[in-house]
mmCIF file of C-alpha atoms in Angstrom:
data_model
loop_
_atom_site.group_PDB
_atom_site.id
_atom_site.type_symbol
_atom_site.label_atom_id
_atom_site.label_comp_id
_atom_site.label_asym_id
_atom_site.label_seq_id
_atom_site.Cartn_x
_atom_site.Cartn_y
_atom_site.Cartn_z
ATOM 1 C CA UNK U 1 -5.267 42.220 43.224
ATOM 2 C CA UNK U 2 -2.494 39.870 44.614
ATOM 3 C CA UNK U 3 -1.184 37.042 42.559
ATOM 4 C CA UNK U 4 1.080 34.042 43.319
ATOM 5 C CA UNK U 5 4.464 33.952 41.977
ATOM 6 C CA UNK U 6 4.770 33.397 38.247
ATOM 7 C CA UNK U 7 6.528 30.334 36.805
ATOM 8 C CA UNK U 8 9.495 31.696 35.025
ATOM 9 C CA UNK U 9 9.718 30.659 31.306
ATOM 10 C CA UNK U 10 9.861 31.436 27.690
ATOM 11 C CA UNK U 11 6.039 31.895 27.085
ATOM 12 C CA UNK U 12 5.619 34.208 30.461
ATOM 13 C CA UNK U 13 8.546 36.491 29.289
ATOM 14 C CA UNK U 14 7.162 37.001 26.018
ATOM 15 C CA UNK U 15 3.779 37.744 27.133
ATOM 16 C CA UNK U 16 5.339 40.090 29.555
ATOM 17 C CA UNK U 17 7.418 41.821 26.781
ATOM 18 C CA UNK U 18 4.071 41.619 24.591
ATOM 19 C CA UNK U 19 2.047 43.568 26.757
ATOM 20 C CA UNK U 20 4.934 45.636 27.982
ATOM 21 C CA UNK U 21 4.956 46.754 24.071
ATOM 22 C CA UNK U 22 1.094 46.750 23.679
ATOM 23 C CA UNK U 23 1.342 49.623 26.550
ATOM 24 C CA UNK U 24 3.845 51.666 24.438
ATOM 25 C CA UNK U 25 1.723 51.397 21.716
ATOM 26 C CA UNK U 26 -2.021 51.914 23.408
ATOM 27 C CA UNK U 27 -1.428 52.928 26.923
ATOM 28 C CA UNK U 28 -3.318 50.196 28.174
ATOM 29 C CA UNK U 29 -1.920 47.301 30.408
ATOM 30 C CA UNK U 30 -3.250 43.865 29.771
ATOM 31 C CA UNK U 31 -0.601 41.923 31.887
ATOM 32 C CA UNK U 32 -2.331 41.129 35.321
ATOM 33 C CA UNK U 33 0.564 42.498 37.441
ATOM 34 C CA UNK U 34 -0.788 46.294 37.587
ATOM 35 C CA UNK U 35 2.699 47.503 38.031
ATOM 36 C CA UNK U 36 4.093 48.468 34.332
ATOM 37 C CA UNK U 37 8.206 48.479 34.319
ATOM 38 C CA UNK U 38 8.895 52.037 32.957
ATOM 39 C CA UNK U 39 9.813 55.095 34.524
ATOM 40 C CA UNK U 40 6.924 56.706 36.467
ATOM 41 C CA UNK U 41 7.937 60.266 34.746
ATOM 42 C CA UNK U 42 7.547 58.653 31.641
ATOM 43 C CA UNK U 43 4.232 57.335 32.452
ATOM 44 C CA UNK U 44 2.863 60.175 33.605
ATOM 45 C CA UNK U 45 3.779 62.086 30.316
ATOM 46 C CA UNK U 46 2.503 59.250 28.239
ATOM 47 C CA UNK U 47 -0.746 58.828 29.786
ATOM 48 C CA UNK U 48 -1.487 62.526 28.695
ATOM 49 C CA UNK U 49 -0.067 62.429 25.586
ATOM 50 C CA UNK U 50 -1.891 58.978 24.499
ATOM 51 C CA UNK U 51 -5.280 60.564 25.129
ATOM 52 C CA UNK U 52 -4.349 63.395 23.066
ATOM 53 C CA UNK U 53 -3.273 61.071 20.288
ATOM 54 C CA UNK U 54 -6.578 58.911 20.855
ATOM 55 C CA UNK U 55 -8.489 61.779 19.995
ATOM 56 C CA UNK U 56 -6.833 62.343 16.672
ATOM 57 C CA UNK U 57 -7.243 58.803 15.905
ATOM 58 C CA UNK U 58 -10.906 58.900 16.476
ATOM 59 C CA UNK U 59 -11.229 62.365 14.542
ATOM 60 C CA UNK U 60 -9.115 60.659 11.669
ATOM 61 C CA UNK U 61 -11.511 57.370 11.614
ATOM 62 C CA UNK U 62 -14.994 59.154 11.568
ATOM 63 C CA UNK U 63 -13.766 62.155 9.295
ATOM 64 C CA UNK U 64 -12.784 59.687 6.681
ATOM 65 C CA UNK U 65 -16.086 59.164 5.147
ATOM 66 C CA UNK U 66 -16.528 62.796 4.608
ATOM 67 C CA UNK U 67 -13.517 63.060 1.907
ATOM 68 C CA UNK U 68 -16.317 61.867 -0.652
ATOM 69 C CA UNK U 69 -18.288 65.101 -0.121
ATOM 70 C CA UNK U 70 -15.545 67.470 0.232
ATOM 71 C CA UNK U 71 -13.178 66.484 -2.598
ATOM 72 C CA UNK U 72 -14.657 67.135 -6.021
ATOM 73 C CA UNK U 73 -13.465 65.443 -9.424
ATOM 74 C CA UNK U 74 -12.801 61.890 -7.706
ATOM 75 C CA UNK U 75 -12.151 58.740 -10.086
ATOM 76 C CA UNK U 76 -14.383 55.883 -9.275
ATOM 77 C CA UNK U 77 -11.226 54.134 -8.011
ATOM 78 C CA UNK U 78 -10.669 56.840 -5.397
ATOM 79 C CA UNK U 79 -14.535 56.932 -4.486
ATOM 80 C CA UNK U 80 -13.874 53.012 -3.830
ATOM 81 C CA UNK U 81 -10.787 53.654 -1.916
ATOM 82 C CA UNK U 82 -12.433 56.216 0.200
ATOM 83 C CA UNK U 83 -15.570 54.075 1.241
ATOM 84 C CA UNK U 84 -13.269 50.703 1.656
ATOM 85 C CA UNK U 85 -10.623 52.441 3.747
ATOM 86 C CA UNK U 86 -13.060 54.424 5.775
ATOM 87 C CA UNK U 87 -15.327 51.608 6.418
ATOM 88 C CA UNK U 88 -12.328 49.538 7.179
ATOM 89 C CA UNK U 89 -11.134 52.066 9.283
ATOM 90 C CA UNK U 90 -14.277 52.124 11.545
ATOM 91 C CA UNK U 91 -14.570 48.406 11.573
ATOM 92 C CA UNK U 92 -11.032 47.818 12.654
ATOM 93 C CA UNK U 93 -11.374 50.486 15.387
ATOM 94 C CA UNK U 94 -14.738 49.472 16.808
ATOM 95 C CA UNK U 95 -12.939 45.894 17.134
ATOM 96 C CA UNK U 96 -9.752 47.711 18.915
ATOM 97 C CA UNK U 97 -12.318 49.503 21.300
ATOM 98 C CA UNK U 98 -14.182 46.325 22.070
ATOM 99 C CA UNK U 99 -10.864 44.540 23.115
ATOM 100 C CA UNK U 100 -9.958 47.835 25.170
ATOM 101 C CA UNK U 101 -13.222 47.339 26.886
ATOM 102 C CA UNK U 102 -12.790 43.781 27.691
ATOM 103 C CA UNK U 103 -9.234 43.928 29.042
ATOM 104 C CA UNK U 104 -10.057 43.006 32.629
ATOM 105 C CA UNK U 105 -11.263 39.776 31.005
ATOM 106 C CA UNK U 106 -8.145 39.390 28.952
ATOM 107 C CA UNK U 107 -5.921 39.913 32.183
ATOM 108 C CA UNK U 108 -7.888 37.186 34.104
ATOM 109 C CA UNK U 109 -7.304 34.727 30.971
ATOM 110 C CA UNK U 110 -3.615 35.334 30.993
ATOM 111 C CA UNK U 111 -3.625 34.754 34.925
ATOM 112 C CA UNK U 112 -4.656 31.594 34.116
ATOM 113 C CA UNK U 113 -2.604 30.640 31.102
ATOM 114 C CA UNK U 114 0.435 32.022 32.666
ATOM 115 C CA UNK U 115 0.111 30.865 36.131
ATOM 116 C CA UNK U 116 -2.579 28.281 37.122
ATOM 117 C CA UNK U 117 -2.124 26.133 33.984
ATOM 118 C CA UNK U 118 1.525 26.382 34.735
ATOM 119 C CA UNK U 119 0.925 23.297 37.240
ATOM 120 C CA UNK U 120 1.437 20.839 34.494
ATOM 121 C CA UNK U 121 4.333 21.842 32.161
ATOM 122 C CA UNK U 122 6.099 20.400 29.239
ATOM 123 C CA UNK U 123 9.254 21.815 28.116
ATOM 124 C CA UNK U 124 8.894 20.437 24.726
ATOM 125 C CA UNK U 125 5.320 21.621 23.954
ATOM 126 C CA UNK U 126 6.490 25.102 25.320
ATOM 127 C CA UNK U 127 8.983 25.420 22.518
ATOM 128 C CA UNK U 128 6.717 24.162 19.846
ATOM 129 C CA UNK U 129 4.228 26.492 21.122
ATOM 130 C CA UNK U 130 6.667 29.762 21.204
ATOM 131 C CA UNK U 131 8.092 28.527 17.326
ATOM 132 C CA UNK U 132 4.589 28.658 16.103
ATOM 133 C CA UNK U 133 3.728 32.191 17.844
ATOM 134 C CA UNK U 134 6.738 33.770 16.679
ATOM 135 C CA UNK U 135 6.145 32.468 12.919
ATOM 136 C CA UNK U 136 2.431 33.986 13.110
ATOM 137 C CA UNK U 137 3.894 37.265 14.611
ATOM 138 C CA UNK U 138 6.767 37.645 11.969
ATOM 139 C CA UNK U 139 3.956 37.223 9.220
ATOM 140 C CA UNK U 140 1.450 39.440 11.111
ATOM 141 C CA UNK U 141 3.839 42.295 11.620
ATOM 142 C CA UNK U 142 5.905 42.132 8.443
ATOM 143 C CA UNK U 143 3.118 40.918 5.188
ATOM 144 C CA UNK U 144 -0.095 42.147 7.381
ATOM 145 C CA UNK U 145 1.583 45.609 8.437
ATOM 146 C CA UNK U 146 4.844 46.875 7.811
ATOM 147 C CA UNK U 147 5.082 45.868 4.102
ATOM 148 C CA UNK U 148 1.682 46.971 3.322
ATOM 149 C CA UNK U 149 1.941 50.475 4.991
ATOM 150 C CA UNK U 150 5.262 50.763 3.614
ATOM 151 C CA UNK U 151 4.175 50.311 0.079
ATOM 152 C CA UNK U 152 1.353 52.878 0.459
ATOM 153 C CA UNK U 153 3.920 55.362 1.045
ATOM 154 C CA UNK U 154 6.196 54.557 -1.373
ATOM 155 C CA UNK U 155 3.134 54.772 -3.772
ATOM 156 C CA UNK U 156 2.124 58.185 -2.993
ATOM 157 C CA UNK U 157 5.972 59.113 -2.904
ATOM 158 C CA UNK U 158 6.205 57.576 -6.326
ATOM 159 C CA UNK U 159 3.133 59.288 -7.683
ATOM 160 C CA UNK U 160 4.311 62.614 -6.533
ATOM 161 C CA UNK U 161 7.749 62.367 -7.827
ATOM 162 C CA UNK U 162 6.827 60.858 -11.590
ATOM 163 C CA UNK U 163 3.556 62.388 -12.230
ATOM 164 C CA UNK U 164 3.756 65.599 -10.337
ATOM 165 C CA UNK U 165 0.624 64.733 -7.928
ATOM 166 C CA UNK U 166 0.253 65.400 -4.556
ATOM 167 C CA UNK U 167 1.887 62.898 -1.622
ATOM 168 C CA UNK U 168 -1.677 60.865 -0.967
ATOM 169 C CA UNK U 169 -1.967 57.704 0.622
ATOM 170 C CA UNK U 170 -5.102 58.396 2.191
ATOM 171 C CA UNK U 171 -8.066 60.857 0.663
ATOM 172 C CA UNK U 172 -8.657 62.895 3.476
ATOM 173 C CA UNK U 173 -11.534 65.359 4.183
ATOM 174 C CA UNK U 174 -9.003 68.083 3.651
ATOM 175 C CA UNK U 175 -6.857 69.122 2.043
ATOM 176 C CA UNK U 176 -7.812 69.118 -1.246
ATOM 177 C CA UNK U 177 -6.049 66.661 -3.665
ATOM 178 C CA UNK U 178 -4.569 69.281 -6.034
ATOM 179 C CA UNK U 179 -3.564 71.619 -3.052
ATOM 180 C CA UNK U 180 0.092 72.071 -3.471
ATOM 181 C CA UNK U 181 0.838 74.516 -0.485
ATOM 182 C CA UNK U 182 3.230 73.759 1.881
ATOM 183 C CA UNK U 183 0.614 73.412 4.865
ATOM 184 C CA UNK U 184 -1.372 71.040 2.709
ATOM 185 C CA UNK U 185 1.376 68.601 1.918
ATOM 186 C CA UNK U 186 2.454 68.779 5.766
ATOM 187 C CA UNK U 187 -0.949 67.982 6.279
ATOM 188 C CA UNK U 188 -0.781 64.964 4.430
ATOM 189 C CA UNK U 189 2.157 63.595 5.801
ATOM 190 C CA UNK U 190 0.556 63.815 9.576
ATOM 191 C CA UNK U 191 -2.550 62.005 8.030
ATOM 192 C CA UNK U 192 -0.327 59.276 6.984
ATOM 193 C CA UNK U 193 1.619 59.201 10.119
ATOM 194 C CA UNK U 194 -1.872 58.983 12.284
ATOM 195 C CA UNK U 195 -2.925 55.911 9.928
ATOM 196 C CA UNK U 196 0.192 54.697 10.794
ATOM 197 C CA UNK U 197 -0.753 54.884 14.660
ATOM 198 C CA UNK U 198 -4.236 53.513 13.767
ATOM 199 C CA UNK U 199 -2.624 50.451 12.437
ATOM 200 C CA UNK U 200 -0.370 50.063 15.235
ATOM 201 C CA UNK U 201 -2.979 50.027 17.591
ATOM 202 C CA UNK U 202 -4.786 47.475 15.903
ATOM 203 C CA UNK U 203 -1.859 45.320 15.058
ATOM 204 C CA UNK U 204 -0.459 45.519 18.639
ATOM 205 C CA UNK U 205 -4.234 44.155 19.698
ATOM 206 C CA UNK U 206 -4.349 41.448 17.078
ATOM 207 C CA UNK U 207 -0.806 40.253 18.052
ATOM 208 C CA UNK U 208 -2.201 39.846 21.709
ATOM 209 C CA UNK U 209 -5.117 37.784 20.700
ATOM 210 C CA UNK U 210 -3.629 35.595 18.103
ATOM 211 C CA UNK U 211 -0.362 34.799 20.634
ATOM 212 C CA UNK U 212 -3.442 33.750 23.549
ATOM 213 C CA UNK U 213 -5.009 31.614 20.902
ATOM 214 C CA UNK U 214 -2.430 29.892 19.783
ATOM 215 C CA UNK U 215 -1.123 29.464 23.438
ATOM 216 C CA UNK U 216 -4.574 28.127 24.598
ATOM 217 C CA UNK U 217 -4.769 25.522 21.709
ATOM 218 C CA UNK U 218 -1.629 24.238 22.651
ATOM 219 C CA UNK U 219 -2.524 23.613 26.256
ATOM 220 C CA UNK U 220 -5.268 20.412 24.798
ATOM 221 C CA UNK U 221 -1.784 19.353 23.550
ATOM 222 C CA UNK U 222 0.066 19.998 26.872
ATOM 223 C CA UNK U 223 -2.716 18.219 28.473
ATOM 224 C CA UNK U 224 -3.026 15.123 26.200
ATOM 225 C CA UNK U 225 0.576 14.765 26.778
ATOM 226 C CA UNK U 226 0.181 15.030 30.379
ATOM 227 C CA UNK U 227 -2.565 12.072 30.307
ATOM 228 C CA UNK U 228 -0.554 9.922 28.161
ATOM 229 C CA UNK U 229 2.583 10.038 30.635
ATOM 230 C CA UNK U 230 0.391 9.056 33.547
ATOM 231 C CA UNK U 231 1.364 5.188 33.204
ATOM 232 C CA UNK U 232 4.977 6.363 34.414
ATOM 233 C CA UNK U 233 3.711 6.822 38.099
ATOM 234 C CA UNK U 234 3.780 2.749 38.184
ATOM 235 C CA UNK U 235 7.436 2.806 37.262
ATOM 236 C CA UNK U 236 8.719 4.451 40.085
ATOM 237 C CA UNK U 237 9.011 3.029 43.708
ATOM 238 C CA UNK U 238 6.534 2.222 46.232
ATOM 239 C CA UNK U 239 3.865 -0.247 46.755
ATOM 240 C CA UNK U 240 0.681 -0.831 44.700
ATOM 241 C CA UNK U 241 -1.581 1.143 46.973
ATOM 242 C CA UNK U 242 1.121 4.410 46.568
ATOM 243 C CA UNK U 243 0.839 4.017 43.147
ATOM 244 C CA UNK U 244 -2.962 4.002 42.869
ATOM 245 C CA UNK U 245 -3.064 7.101 45.052
ATOM 246 C CA UNK U 246 -0.416 8.747 43.261
ATOM 247 C CA UNK U 247 -2.307 8.205 40.097
ATOM 248 C CA UNK U 248 -5.695 9.159 41.286
ATOM 249 C CA UNK U 249 -4.221 12.612 42.781
ATOM 250 C CA UNK U 250 -2.376 12.988 39.026
ATOM 251 C CA UNK U 251 -5.839 12.147 37.092
ATOM 252 C CA UNK U 252 -7.657 14.735 39.171
ATOM 253 C CA UNK U 253 -4.991 17.553 38.549
ATOM 254 C CA UNK U 254 -5.770 16.566 34.877
ATOM 255 C CA UNK U 255 -9.203 16.835 34.845
ATOM 256 C CA UNK U 256 -8.785 20.104 36.983
ATOM 257 C CA UNK U 257 -6.720 21.686 34.272
ATOM 258 C CA UNK U 258 -9.072 20.510 31.792
ATOM 259 C CA UNK U 259 -11.860 22.595 33.492
ATOM 260 C CA UNK U 260 -9.408 25.415 33.595
ATOM 261 C CA UNK U 261 -8.780 24.981 29.951
ATOM 262 C CA UNK U 262 -12.458 24.844 28.881
ATOM 263 C CA UNK U 263 -13.224 27.986 30.783
ATOM 264 C CA UNK U 264 -10.062 29.906 29.237
ATOM 265 C CA UNK U 265 -11.927 29.018 25.974
ATOM 266 C CA UNK U 266 -15.175 30.319 26.910
ATOM 267 C CA UNK U 267 -13.609 33.468 28.082
ATOM 268 C CA UNK U 268 -11.625 34.136 25.026
ATOM 269 C CA UNK U 269 -14.679 33.615 23.036
ATOM 270 C CA UNK U 270 -16.564 36.029 25.225
ATOM 271 C CA UNK U 271 -13.840 38.622 24.893
ATOM 272 C CA UNK U 272 -12.733 38.105 21.205
ATOM 273 C CA UNK U 273 -15.845 37.168 19.306
ATOM 274 C CA UNK U 274 -16.559 40.535 17.986
ATOM 275 C CA UNK U 275 -13.138 40.595 16.691
ATOM 276 C CA UNK U 276 -13.132 37.312 15.118
ATOM 277 C CA UNK U 277 -16.397 37.675 13.517
ATOM 278 C CA UNK U 278 -15.832 41.439 12.581
ATOM 279 C CA UNK U 279 -12.648 40.457 11.075
ATOM 280 C CA UNK U 280 -13.698 37.797 8.998
ATOM 281 C CA UNK U 281 -16.765 39.894 8.016
ATOM 282 C CA UNK U 282 -14.791 42.719 7.297
ATOM 283 C CA UNK U 283 -12.290 40.580 5.015
ATOM 284 C CA UNK U 284 -14.976 39.100 2.945
ATOM 285 C CA UNK U 285 -16.754 42.062 2.299
ATOM 286 C CA UNK U 286 -13.383 44.070 1.071
ATOM 287 C CA UNK U 287 -12.524 40.989 -0.913
ATOM 288 C CA UNK U 288 -15.816 40.888 -2.661
ATOM 289 C CA UNK U 289 -15.722 44.696 -3.519
ATOM 290 C CA UNK U 290 -11.863 44.594 -4.555
ATOM 291 C CA UNK U 291 -12.745 41.515 -7.147
ATOM 292 C CA UNK U 292 -15.939 43.430 -8.143
ATOM 293 C CA UNK U 293 -14.028 46.697 -9.085
ATOM 294 C CA UNK U 294 -11.067 44.735 -11.019
ATOM 295 C CA UNK U 295 -13.749 43.067 -13.240
ATOM 296 C CA UNK U 296 -15.601 46.332 -13.563
ATOM 297 C CA UNK U 297 -12.427 47.764 -14.872
ATOM 298 C CA UNK U 298 -11.283 45.051 -17.144
ATOM 299 C CA UNK U 299 -14.992 44.873 -18.693
ATOM 300 C CA UNK U 300 -14.750 48.744 -19.303
ATOM 301 C CA UNK U 301 -11.312 49.157 -20.686
ATOM 302 C CA UNK U 302 -12.229 45.838 -22.861
ATOM 303 C CA UNK U 303 -15.332 47.781 -24.054
ATOM 304 C CA UNK U 304 -14.015 51.113 -24.723
ATOM 305 C CA UNK U 305 -10.226 50.688 -25.377
ATOM 306 C CA UNK U 306 -10.494 47.387 -27.187
ATOM 307 C CA UNK U 307 -7.618 46.323 -24.595
ATOM 308 C CA UNK U 308 -7.217 45.134 -20.963
ATOM 309 C CA UNK U 309 -4.561 48.050 -19.925
ATOM 310 C CA UNK U 310 -5.906 48.310 -16.700
ATOM 311 C CA UNK U 311 -3.235 50.471 -14.746
ATOM 312 C CA UNK U 312 -0.337 48.634 -13.222
ATOM 313 C CA UNK U 313 -0.803 50.593 -10.130
ATOM 314 C CA UNK U 314 -4.780 49.419 -9.806
ATOM 315 C CA UNK U 315 -3.739 45.725 -10.305
ATOM 316 C CA UNK U 316 -0.837 46.181 -7.350
ATOM 317 C CA UNK U 317 -3.258 48.086 -5.359
ATOM 318 C CA UNK U 318 -5.757 45.195 -5.640
ATOM 319 C CA UNK U 319 -3.722 42.100 -5.236
ATOM 320 C CA UNK U 320 -1.819 44.018 -1.921
ATOM 321 C CA UNK U 321 -5.507 44.130 -0.569
ATOM 322 C CA UNK U 322 -6.480 40.650 -1.488
ATOM 323 C CA UNK U 323 -2.855 39.391 -0.549
ATOM 324 C CA UNK U 324 -3.640 41.434 3.285
ATOM 325 C CA UNK U 325 -7.150 40.138 3.707
ATOM 326 C CA UNK U 326 -6.391 36.401 2.544
ATOM 327 C CA UNK U 327 -3.624 36.428 5.072
ATOM 328 C CA UNK U 328 -5.833 37.878 8.096
ATOM 329 C CA UNK U 329 -8.237 35.176 7.141
ATOM 330 C CA UNK U 330 -5.666 32.290 6.984
ATOM 331 C CA UNK U 331 -4.377 33.447 10.528
ATOM 332 C CA UNK U 332 -8.023 33.626 11.917
ATOM 333 C CA UNK U 333 -9.032 30.600 10.727
ATOM 334 C CA UNK U 334 -5.858 28.611 11.991
ATOM 335 C CA UNK U 335 -5.698 29.955 15.370
ATOM 336 C CA UNK U 336 -9.573 29.372 15.677
ATOM 337 C CA UNK U 337 -9.449 25.688 14.364
ATOM 338 C CA UNK U 338 -6.431 24.984 17.065
ATOM 339 C CA UNK U 339 -8.312 26.811 19.754
ATOM 340 C CA UNK U 340 -11.699 25.658 19.453
ATOM 341 C CA UNK U 341 -11.387 22.023 18.442
#
């Protein structure tokens, strides 16, 4: 498929780099130009390796539910963690799969945003848009991904060092939590790495969706600014007839751009409705489960021990979960509100 030349600006450069990063993480090209600017030898090897990694991630997602049956003597908190992490992993991987399935629609949407809608361009609005995208990406990548995943690793390492427990971030179907053999410890580290790969896949897709949503929302701002500046046509040189002709043509261009923006909105809704709806539902359900878990723990301690000495790490775990899911809900609602006014 051939496209006309791309209008070079900060947003096109950003989306080119973002889609290239997503390709490195997921081996899926979302850019509307088929050629990936990476060495051919690397692409051949990576395409094979990525399929193997995908199989490992799928195995990790579906075997997570079996931990409740293979692991003996799990506490109530551990059983809840198994259920929440397994359900969350399955849900987010399903949403990831939906976007991979809709990648051709995403490519068309990026083409409309990066090429067709550049017929009207406002540098000031472009800078505002890129600033907002960068702020959201920093929040998503650090507070929604890097910080929590590092905290899981540090928490597991802390327990392993201070309480002679095994390094456990995700309770797996195997090895057993009390298995202290070298191969068991090595497997737990590999499971943590696979979990990181799963989250990296999902975060890469989320970053693309959120960036597109913000970009599309600013197209309304750009179009409004375009129509507000149409009166400048009458400040130039020319006759009344020339002014009216140029004004009429400019209005036609604006209407055409508005139609394209509405088409982009419909296409974004069609491509990402499962992700938006699923993420909101997942966040709300997990937060309810966490609040119930915390309340039950507090009541249990108050009744049987006459104190509210709920373990510190249990509080940290609940607060961490709540913070992550509140962050996702905030990002989703803000981007949806601006994109679908």
